[in-house]
Every structure is written in C-alpha cells, then in structure tokens.
PDB file of C-alpha atoms in Angstrom:
ATOM      1  CA  UNK F   1     -73.568  20.925 -41.455  1.00  0.00           C
ATOM      2  CA  UNK F   2     -72.752  24.383 -40.171  1.00  0.00           C
ATOM      3  CA  UNK F   3     -69.845  25.222 -37.940  1.00  0.00           C
ATOM      4  CA  UNK F   4     -71.492  26.743 -34.919  1.00  0.00           C
ATOM      5  CA  UNK F   5     -69.526  28.493 -32.166  1.00  0.00           C
ATOM      6  CA  UNK F   6     -70.215  25.603 -29.762  1.00  0.00           C
ATOM      7  CA  UNK F   7     -68.403  23.161 -32.062  1.00  0.00           C
ATOM      8  CA  UNK F   8     -65.334  25.349 -32.612  1.00  0.00           C
ATOM      9  CA  UNK F   9     -62.088  24.457 -30.876  1.00  0.00           C
ATOM     10  CA  UNK F  10     -59.634  27.035 -29.544  1.00  0.00           C
ATOM     11  CA  UNK F  11     -57.902  27.185 -32.946  1.00  0.00           C
ATOM     12  CA  UNK F  12     -61.213  27.413 -34.817  1.00  0.00           C
ATOM     13  CA  UNK F  13     -61.030  23.806 -36.071  1.00  0.00           C
ATOM     14  CA  UNK F  14     -64.303  21.902 -36.345  1.00  0.00           C
ATOM     15  CA  UNK F  15     -64.802  19.369 -33.546  1.00  0.00           C
ATOM     16  CA  UNK F  16     -67.008  16.574 -34.971  1.00  0.00           C
ATOM     17  CA  UNK F  17     -67.592  15.144 -31.491  1.00  0.00           C
ATOM     18  CA  UNK F  18     -69.277  18.311 -30.282  1.00  0.00           C
ATOM     19  CA  UNK F  19     -67.896  19.459 -26.965  1.00  0.00           C
ATOM     20  CA  UNK F  20     -64.775  17.516 -26.049  1.00  0.00           C
ATOM     21  CA  UNK F  21     -64.820  18.973 -22.545  1.00  0.00           C
ATOM     22  CA  UNK F  22     -68.366  17.724 -21.980  1.00  0.00           C
ATOM     23  CA  UNK F  23     -67.382  14.263 -23.248  1.00  0.00           C
ATOM     24  CA  UNK F  24     -64.374  14.117 -20.939  1.00  0.00           C
ATOM     25  CA  UNK F  25     -66.552  15.153 -18.006  1.00  0.00           C
ATOM     26  CA  UNK F  26     -68.986  12.362 -18.928  1.00  0.00           C
ATOM     27  CA  UNK F  27     -66.203   9.768 -19.091  1.00  0.00           C
ATOM     28  CA  UNK F  28     -64.655  10.893 -15.813  1.00  0.00           C
ATOM     29  CA  UNK F  29     -67.965  10.657 -13.927  1.00  0.00           C
ATOM     30  CA  UNK F  30     -68.362   7.790 -11.506  1.00  0.00           C
ATOM     31  CA  UNK F  31     -71.850   6.366 -11.223  1.00  0.00           C
ATOM     32  CA  UNK F  32     -73.617   6.974  -7.912  1.00  0.00           C
ATOM     33  CA  UNK F  33     -73.174   4.082  -5.521  1.00  0.00           C
ATOM     34  CA  UNK F  34     -70.195   2.702  -7.391  1.00  0.00           C
ATOM     35  CA  UNK F  35     -67.120   2.155  -5.303  1.00  0.00           C
ATOM     36  CA  UNK F  36     -63.630   1.146  -6.183  1.00  0.00           C
ATOM     37  CA  UNK F  37     -63.186  -2.605  -6.337  1.00  0.00           C
ATOM     38  CA  UNK F  38     -60.787  -4.194  -3.914  1.00  0.00           C
ATOM     39  CA  UNK F  39     -57.653  -5.671  -5.463  1.00  0.00           C
ATOM     40  CA  UNK F  40     -57.987  -9.286  -6.510  1.00  0.00           C
ATOM     41  CA  UNK F  41     -56.475 -11.869  -4.191  1.00  0.00           C
ATOM     42  CA  UNK F  42     -53.000 -13.041  -5.166  1.00  0.00           C
ATOM     43  CA  UNK F  43     -53.983 -16.742  -5.235  1.00  0.00           C
ATOM     44  CA  UNK F  44     -55.259 -17.002  -8.824  1.00  0.00           C
ATOM     45  CA  UNK F  45     -52.471 -14.751 -10.082  1.00  0.00           C
ATOM     46  CA  UNK F  46     -49.794 -16.999  -8.553  1.00  0.00           C
ATOM     47  CA  UNK F  47     -51.449 -20.038 -10.121  1.00  0.00           C
ATOM     48  CA  UNK F  48     -51.339 -18.331 -13.508  1.00  0.00           C
ATOM     49  CA  UNK F  49     -47.650 -17.478 -13.117  1.00  0.00           C
ATOM     50  CA  UNK F  50     -46.806 -21.052 -12.101  1.00  0.00           C
ATOM     51  CA  UNK F  51     -48.769 -22.381 -15.083  1.00  0.00           C
ATOM     52  CA  UNK F  52     -46.905 -20.126 -17.504  1.00  0.00           C
ATOM     53  CA  UNK F  53     -43.528 -21.139 -16.033  1.00  0.00           C
ATOM     54  CA  UNK F  54     -44.429 -24.832 -16.329  1.00  0.00           C
ATOM     55  CA  UNK F  55     -45.577 -24.340 -19.936  1.00  0.00           C
ATOM     56  CA  UNK F  56     -42.294 -22.597 -20.822  1.00  0.00           C
ATOM     57  CA  UNK F  57     -40.298 -25.399 -19.207  1.00  0.00           C
ATOM     58  CA  UNK F  58     -42.262 -28.047 -21.138  1.00  0.00           C
ATOM     59  CA  UNK F  59     -41.719 -26.237 -24.440  1.00  0.00           C
ATOM     60  CA  UNK F  60     -38.002 -25.837 -23.650  1.00  0.00           C
ATOM     61  CA  UNK F  61     -37.698 -29.562 -22.803  1.00  0.00           C
ATOM     62  CA  UNK F  62     -39.453 -30.593 -26.025  1.00  0.00           C
ATOM     63  CA  UNK F  63     -37.219 -28.272 -28.061  1.00  0.00           C
ATOM     64  CA  UNK F  64     -34.113 -29.619 -26.318  1.00  0.00           C
ATOM     65  CA  UNK F  65     -35.147 -33.221 -27.016  1.00  0.00           C
ATOM     66  CA  UNK F  66     -35.940 -32.395 -30.644  1.00  0.00           C
ATOM     67  CA  UNK F  67     -32.530 -30.824 -31.228  1.00  0.00           C
ATOM     68  CA  UNK F  68     -30.589 -33.564 -29.385  1.00  0.00           C
TER      69      UNK F  68
END
C-alpha cells in the first residue's frame, strides 16, 4: 500500500481512513427531506421517573426490613 499525497495528513502521517475531511462532511450531511424531530412529550418520561423512584423506595424498604 503506497502513501499517496491524498492520504497524507498535515504532518505527513498516513491516514488509513483516506480523507478525514471528506468523511466528516459525509457524517455532517443531513439527508434530503429529513427534518429535526420534535422533542418527545414529557408524559412517558415522568412515568419512567416515578417508576424509578418507586423501585428505589421498595429496595430501601426491603433493605430496612432485612437489617431490622
């Protein structure tokens, strides 16, 4: 595999990924017709938080009863 000028970085190090700038441009592209998704409603998130709090309280109660 030869080190061609197109695969050389600014310091002359070999870039195995080819052109990093081209890859970054590819990653940063947004597909045509794609729009940003609206934020998720808070309803399911609040249910998750309440469920976690209840689970922590149950574990704390079981631990308290076990150590009593």
